[in-house]
Amino acid sequence: MSELRPRRAWWILILIGLLSLAAAAFLAFSPGFRLAPPTPFGETMQVELSAGTHAIYVTPSDRWGDIDCTGTIADGGDVQLRPDMTMQGLLVPEAWDAQGSFVTATAGNTALTCDGPVEGGRFTVGPIQSIFDIAGAAAVGVLAVVLLILGVILRLVRRRPRA
């Protein structure tokens, strides 16, 4: 009787593990690549934003509480910046600290200004990175590592000579 076992299951596990690892990296780092060009403190940034929630990031933020950000959104209203304890800073391609988030009801041009007693400070706007996004990326990363380890174990067991 022929033995029923998958001959190439190891490479499928390794392939899925590598794809999961790439997905985890994308989830963790993609917001940092979708930021508007940075603007020095004291200057006004004009940026076209879609409707929805956006985040303001600053660097450096040695004195986070002393940095003040204001602005006008597309519908003529003022930016209502709200601190969010679940927001996380961005690390790639550059370190940015979360200052707060705001909502725009309509798409259009938004004017933002941040200022504070920080030498060489800059600010930018982009997507929100929350602690839940980081946790999701970490969970996918753990799954990827488990699949890669299982794939390697299956490959090593498959190579073992039969007695």
mmCIF file of N, CA and C in Angstrom, residues 62-142:
data_model
loop_
_atom_site.group_PDB
_atom_site.id
_atom_site.type_symbol
_atom_site.label_atom_id
_atom_site.label_comp_id
_atom_site.label_asym_id
_atom_site.label_seq_id
_atom_site.Cartn_x
_atom_site.Cartn_y
_atom_site.Cartn_z
ATOM 1 N N ASP A 62 10.444 66.346 21.475
ATOM 2 C CA ASP A 62 10.976 66.374 22.840
ATOM 3 C C ASP A 62 9.966 66.982 23.812
ATOM 4 N N ARG A 63 9.218 67.963 23.333
ATOM 5 C CA ARG A 63 8.247 68.652 24.185
ATOM 6 C C ARG A 63 6.873 68.520 23.543
ATOM 7 N N TRP A 64 6.370 67.300 23.511
ATOM 8 C CA TRP A 64 5.120 66.965 22.834
ATOM 9 C C TRP A 64 3.976 67.879 23.254
ATOM 10 N N GLY A 65 3.827 68.148 24.537
ATOM 11 C CA GLY A 65 2.725 68.954 25.034
ATOM 12 C C GLY A 65 2.800 70.418 24.647
ATOM 13 N N ASP A 66 3.980 70.890 24.245
ATOM 14 C CA ASP A 66 4.152 72.295 23.878
ATOM 15 C C ASP A 66 3.980 72.546 22.382
ATOM 16 N N ILE A 67 3.766 71.489 21.613
ATOM 17 C CA ILE A 67 3.604 71.642 20.168
ATOM 18 C C ILE A 67 2.121 71.869 19.887
ATOM 19 N N ASP A 68 1.829 72.915 19.106
ATOM 20 C CA ASP A 68 0.454 73.281 18.807
ATOM 21 C C ASP A 68 0.234 73.197 17.303
ATOM 22 N N CYS A 69 -0.784 72.438 16.902
ATOM 23 C CA CYS A 69 -1.110 72.290 15.487
ATOM 24 C C CYS A 69 -2.522 72.813 15.236
ATOM 25 N N THR A 70 -2.672 73.635 14.210
ATOM 26 C CA THR A 70 -3.961 74.187 13.836
ATOM 27 C C THR A 70 -4.117 74.066 12.331
ATOM 28 N N GLY A 71 -5.323 74.328 11.858
ATOM 29 C CA GLY A 71 -5.527 74.285 10.422
ATOM 30 C C GLY A 71 -6.964 74.494 10.030
ATOM 31 N N THR A 72 -7.158 74.545 8.714
ATOM 32 C CA THR A 72 -8.480 74.704 8.128
ATOM 33 C C THR A 72 -8.694 73.579 7.134
ATOM 34 N N ILE A 73 -9.831 72.887 7.259
ATOM 35 C CA ILE A 73 -10.120 71.773 6.359
ATOM 36 C C ILE A 73 -10.906 72.258 5.143
ATOM 37 N N ALA A 74 -11.099 71.378 4.181
ATOM 38 C CA ALA A 74 -11.677 71.728 2.881
ATOM 39 C C ALA A 74 -13.037 72.402 2.979
ATOM 40 N N ASP A 75 -13.872 71.998 3.922
ATOM 41 C CA ASP A 75 -15.213 72.598 4.010
ATOM 42 C C ASP A 75 -15.214 73.928 4.756
ATOM 43 N N GLY A 76 -14.035 74.449 5.107
ATOM 44 C CA GLY A 76 -13.926 75.746 5.760
ATOM 45 C C GLY A 76 -13.859 75.681 7.270
ATOM 46 N N GLY A 77 -14.071 74.527 7.846
ATOM 47 C CA GLY A 77 -13.999 74.383 9.295
ATOM 48 C C GLY A 77 -12.569 74.305 9.794
ATOM 49 N N ASP A 78 -12.432 74.451 11.099
ATOM 50 C CA ASP A 78 -11.108 74.346 11.713
ATOM 51 C C ASP A 78 -10.770 72.887 12.009
ATOM 52 N N VAL A 79 -9.489 72.583 11.961
ATOM 53 C CA VAL A 79 -9.013 71.248 12.333
ATOM 54 C C VAL A 79 -9.223 71.078 13.838
ATOM 55 N N GLN A 80 -9.937 70.050 14.202
ATOM 56 C CA GLN A 80 -10.157 69.721 15.612
ATOM 57 C C GLN A 80 -9.228 68.558 15.950
ATOM 58 N N LEU A 81 -8.015 68.888 16.370
ATOM 59 C CA LEU A 81 -7.008 67.874 16.662
ATOM 60 C C LEU A 81 -7.327 67.199 17.983
ATOM 61 N N ARG A 82 -7.426 65.876 17.957
ATOM 62 C CA ARG A 82 -7.724 65.129 19.183
ATOM 63 C C ARG A 82 -6.591 64.152 19.455
ATOM 64 N N PRO A 83 -6.040 64.222 20.651
ATOM 65 C CA PRO A 83 -5.019 63.244 21.036
ATOM 66 C C PRO A 83 -5.661 61.863 21.144
ATOM 67 N N ASP A 84 -4.951 60.869 20.728
ATOM 68 C CA ASP A 84 -5.471 59.504 20.754
ATOM 69 C C ASP A 84 -4.403 58.617 21.376
ATOM 70 N N MET A 85 -4.729 58.003 22.498
ATOM 71 C CA MET A 85 -3.740 57.189 23.214
ATOM 72 C C MET A 85 -3.404 55.884 22.485
ATOM 73 N N THR A 86 -4.208 55.496 21.491
ATOM 74 C CA THR A 86 -3.884 54.272 20.748
ATOM 75 C C THR A 86 -3.003 54.560 19.533
ATOM 76 N N MET A 87 -2.820 55.836 19.182
ATOM 77 C CA MET A 87 -1.972 56.181 18.043
ATOM 78 C C MET A 87 -0.512 55.894 18.350
ATOM 79 N N GLN A 88 0.168 55.390 17.373
ATOM 80 C CA GLN A 88 1.576 55.055 17.507
ATOM 81 C C GLN A 88 2.402 55.895 16.542
ATOM 82 N N GLY A 89 3.640 56.110 16.898
ATOM 83 C CA GLY A 89 4.554 56.813 16.012
ATOM 84 C C GLY A 89 4.961 55.927 14.852
ATOM 85 N N LEU A 90 5.538 56.525 13.847
ATOM 86 C CA LEU A 90 6.017 55.790 12.674
ATOM 87 C C LEU A 90 7.534 55.708 12.745
ATOM 88 N N LEU A 91 8.078 54.567 12.367
ATOM 89 C CA LEU A 91 9.526 54.359 12.469
ATOM 90 C C LEU A 91 10.223 54.295 11.129
ATOM 91 N N VAL A 92 9.490 54.011 10.075
ATOM 92 C CA VAL A 92 10.108 53.822 8.763
ATOM 93 C C VAL A 92 9.376 54.698 7.766
ATOM 94 N N PRO A 93 10.024 55.399 6.874
ATOM 95 C CA PRO A 93 11.455 55.476 6.638
ATOM 96 C C PRO A 93 12.155 56.454 7.582
ATOM 97 N N GLU A 94 11.383 57.169 8.405
ATOM 98 C CA GLU A 94 11.944 58.122 9.351
ATOM 99 C C GLU A 94 11.081 58.069 10.613
ATOM 100 N N ALA A 95 11.655 58.377 11.753
ATOM 101 C CA ALA A 95 10.899 58.338 13.016
ATOM 102 C C ALA A 95 10.014 59.575 13.139
ATOM 103 N N TRP A 96 8.708 59.349 13.305
ATOM 104 C CA TRP A 96 7.727 60.409 13.493
ATOM 105 C C TRP A 96 6.905 60.062 14.721
ATOM 106 N N ASP A 97 6.603 61.052 15.551
ATOM 107 C CA ASP A 97 5.768 60.839 16.730
ATOM 108 C C ASP A 97 4.370 61.360 16.464
ATOM 109 N N ALA A 98 3.370 60.595 16.898
ATOM 110 C CA ALA A 98 1.982 60.971 16.679
ATOM 111 C C ALA A 98 1.620 62.166 17.556
ATOM 112 N N GLN A 99 1.041 63.181 16.942
ATOM 113 C CA GLN A 99 0.609 64.370 17.665
ATOM 114 C C GLN A 99 -0.895 64.327 17.938
ATOM 115 N N GLY A 100 -1.666 63.752 17.036
ATOM 116 C CA GLY A 100 -3.110 63.654 17.191
ATOM 117 C C GLY A 100 -3.763 63.388 15.851
ATOM 118 N N SER A 101 -5.083 63.263 15.860
ATOM 119 C CA SER A 101 -5.808 62.979 14.629
ATOM 120 C C SER A 101 -6.954 63.968 14.451
ATOM 121 N N PHE A 102 -7.445 64.045 13.230
ATOM 122 C CA PHE A 102 -8.592 64.893 12.919
ATOM 123 C C PHE A 102 -9.377 64.251 11.786
ATOM 124 N N VAL A 103 -10.617 64.687 11.628
ATOM 125 C CA VAL A 103 -11.514 64.123 10.623
ATOM 126 C C VAL A 103 -11.883 65.210 9.624
ATOM 127 N N THR A 104 -11.858 64.849 8.341
ATOM 128 C CA THR A 104 -12.359 65.733 7.299
ATOM 129 C C THR A 104 -13.610 65.084 6.711
ATOM 130 N N ALA A 105 -14.693 65.841 6.648
ATOM 131 C CA ALA A 105 -15.957 65.302 6.137
ATOM 132 C C ALA A 105 -15.964 65.233 4.617
ATOM 133 N N THR A 106 -15.222 66.134 3.977
ATOM 134 C CA THR A 106 -15.177 66.161 2.517
ATOM 135 C C THR A 106 -13.729 66.176 2.057
ATOM 136 N N ALA A 107 -13.519 65.690 0.866
ATOM 137 C CA ALA A 107 -12.179 65.713 0.283
ATOM 138 C C ALA A 107 -11.854 67.134 -0.165
ATOM 139 N N GLY A 108 -10.585 67.484 -0.127
ATOM 140 C CA GLY A 108 -10.184 68.800 -0.604
ATOM 141 C C GLY A 108 -8.896 69.275 0.027
ATOM 142 N N ASN A 109 -8.584 70.540 -0.229
ATOM 143 C CA ASN A 109 -7.344 71.143 0.232
ATOM 144 C C ASN A 109 -7.446 71.493 1.718
ATOM 145 N N THR A 110 -6.444 71.083 2.484
ATOM 146 C CA THR A 110 -6.386 71.358 3.916
ATOM 147 C C THR A 110 -5.100 72.123 4.199
ATOM 148 N N ALA A 111 -5.216 73.165 5.015
ATOM 149 C CA ALA A 111 -4.046 73.961 5.419
ATOM 150 C C ALA A 111 -3.736 73.640 6.871
ATOM 151 N N LEU A 112 -2.499 73.248 7.150
ATOM 152 C CA LEU A 112 -2.086 72.884 8.502
ATOM 153 C C LEU A 112 -0.838 73.656 8.894
ATOM 154 N N THR A 113 -0.757 74.009 10.177
ATOM 155 C CA THR A 113 0.420 74.658 10.729
ATOM 156 C C THR A 113 0.704 74.056 12.097
ATOM 157 N N CYS A 114 1.941 73.713 12.357
ATOM 158 C CA CYS A 114 2.363 73.265 13.686
ATOM 159 C C CYS A 114 3.529 74.146 14.126
ATOM 160 N N ASP A 115 3.567 74.430 15.404
ATOM 161 C CA ASP A 115 4.646 75.242 15.930
ATOM 162 C C ASP A 115 4.911 74.843 17.372
ATOM 163 N N GLY A 116 6.114 75.059 17.811
ATOM 164 C CA GLY A 116 6.476 74.733 19.177
ATOM 165 C C GLY A 116 7.935 75.044 19.435
ATOM 166 N N PRO A 117 8.330 74.980 20.686
ATOM 167 C CA PRO A 117 9.706 75.332 21.066
ATOM 168 C C PRO A 117 10.691 74.185 20.812
ATOM 169 N N VAL A 118 10.678 73.654 19.608
ATOM 170 C CA VAL A 118 11.553 72.535 19.263
ATOM 171 C C VAL A 118 12.440 72.973 18.110
ATOM 172 N N GLU A 119 13.731 72.938 18.322
ATOM 173 C CA GLU A 119 14.702 73.337 17.305
ATOM 174 C C GLU A 119 14.640 72.368 16.119
ATOM 175 N N GLY A 120 14.445 72.904 14.927
ATOM 176 C CA GLY A 120 14.450 72.077 13.723
ATOM 177 C C GLY A 120 13.242 71.170 13.590
ATOM 178 N N GLY A 121 12.154 71.474 14.270
ATOM 179 C CA GLY A 121 10.965 70.626 14.220
ATOM 180 C C GLY A 121 10.275 70.661 12.870
ATOM 181 N N ARG A 122 9.695 69.520 12.504
ATOM 182 C CA ARG A 122 8.930 69.399 11.265
ATOM 183 C C ARG A 122 7.655 68.637 11.565
ATOM 184 N N PHE A 123 6.674 68.786 10.689
ATOM 185 C CA PHE A 123 5.428 68.040 10.836
ATOM 186 C C PHE A 123 4.967 67.542 9.482
ATOM 187 N N THR A 124 4.083 66.564 9.521
ATOM 188 C CA THR A 124 3.508 66.001 8.311
ATOM 189 C C THR A 124 2.140 65.432 8.645
ATOM 190 N N VAL A 125 1.408 65.032 7.640
ATOM 191 C CA VAL A 125 0.090 64.435 7.820
ATOM 192 C C VAL A 125 0.058 63.124 7.037
ATOM 193 N N GLY A 126 -0.683 62.158 7.561
ATOM 194 C CA GLY A 126 -0.777 60.861 6.902
ATOM 195 C C GLY A 126 -1.815 59.986 7.563
ATOM 196 N N PRO A 127 -1.783 58.685 7.254
ATOM 197 C CA PRO A 127 -2.756 57.758 7.825
ATOM 198 C C PRO A 127 -2.458 57.481 9.298
ATOM 199 N N ILE A 128 -3.485 57.073 10.003
ATOM 200 C CA ILE A 128 -3.325 56.740 11.427
ATOM 201 C C ILE A 128 -2.710 55.360 11.560
ATOM 202 N N GLN A 129 -1.756 55.245 12.451
ATOM 203 C CA GLN A 129 -1.162 53.959 12.831
ATOM 204 C C GLN A 129 -1.526 53.760 14.301
ATOM 205 N N SER A 130 -2.424 52.812 14.565
ATOM 206 C CA SER A 130 -2.856 52.599 15.949
ATOM 207 C C SER A 130 -2.160 51.380 16.541
ATOM 208 N N ILE A 131 -2.303 51.235 17.827
ATOM 209 C CA ILE A 131 -1.725 50.080 18.514
ATOM 210 C C ILE A 131 -2.362 48.790 18.002
ATOM 211 N N PHE A 132 -3.609 48.879 17.544
ATOM 212 C CA PHE A 132 -4.290 47.704 17.006
ATOM 213 C C PHE A 132 -3.688 47.298 15.663
ATOM 214 N N ASP A 133 -3.258 48.275 14.858
ATOM 215 C CA ASP A 133 -2.569 47.967 13.603
ATOM 216 C C ASP A 133 -1.245 47.260 13.882
ATOM 217 N N ILE A 134 -0.524 47.744 14.883
ATOM 218 C CA ILE A 134 0.753 47.128 15.257
ATOM 219 C C ILE A 134 0.511 45.709 15.776
ATOM 220 N N ALA A 135 -0.525 45.530 16.601
ATOM 221 C CA ALA A 135 -0.844 44.199 17.133
ATOM 222 C C ALA A 135 -1.221 43.241 16.004
ATOM 223 N N GLY A 136 -1.973 43.728 15.028
ATOM 224 C CA GLY A 136 -2.330 42.890 13.881
ATOM 225 C C GLY A 136 -1.114 42.487 13.075
ATOM 226 N N ALA A 137 -0.215 43.437 12.848
ATOM 227 C CA ALA A 137 1.022 43.133 12.122
ATOM 228 C C ALA A 137 1.865 42.133 12.898
ATOM 229 N N ALA A 138 1.923 42.287 14.222
ATOM 230 C CA ALA A 138 2.685 41.341 15.048
ATOM 231 C C ALA A 138 2.068 39.950 14.994
ATOM 232 N N ALA A 139 0.742 39.862 15.012
ATOM 233 C CA ALA A 139 0.070 38.559 14.940
ATOM 234 C C ALA A 139 0.359 37.875 13.608
ATOM 235 N N VAL A 140 0.296 38.628 12.525
ATOM 236 C CA VAL A 140 0.614 38.060 11.208
ATOM 237 C C VAL A 140 2.086 37.647 11.169
ATOM 238 N N GLY A 141 2.956 38.427 11.782
ATOM 239 C CA GLY A 141 4.380 38.093 11.835
ATOM 240 C C GLY A 141 4.638 36.807 12.609
ATOM 241 N N VAL A 142 3.945 36.625 13.733
ATOM 242 C CA VAL A 142 4.091 35.394 14.522
ATOM 243 C C VAL A 142 3.600 34.200 13.704
#
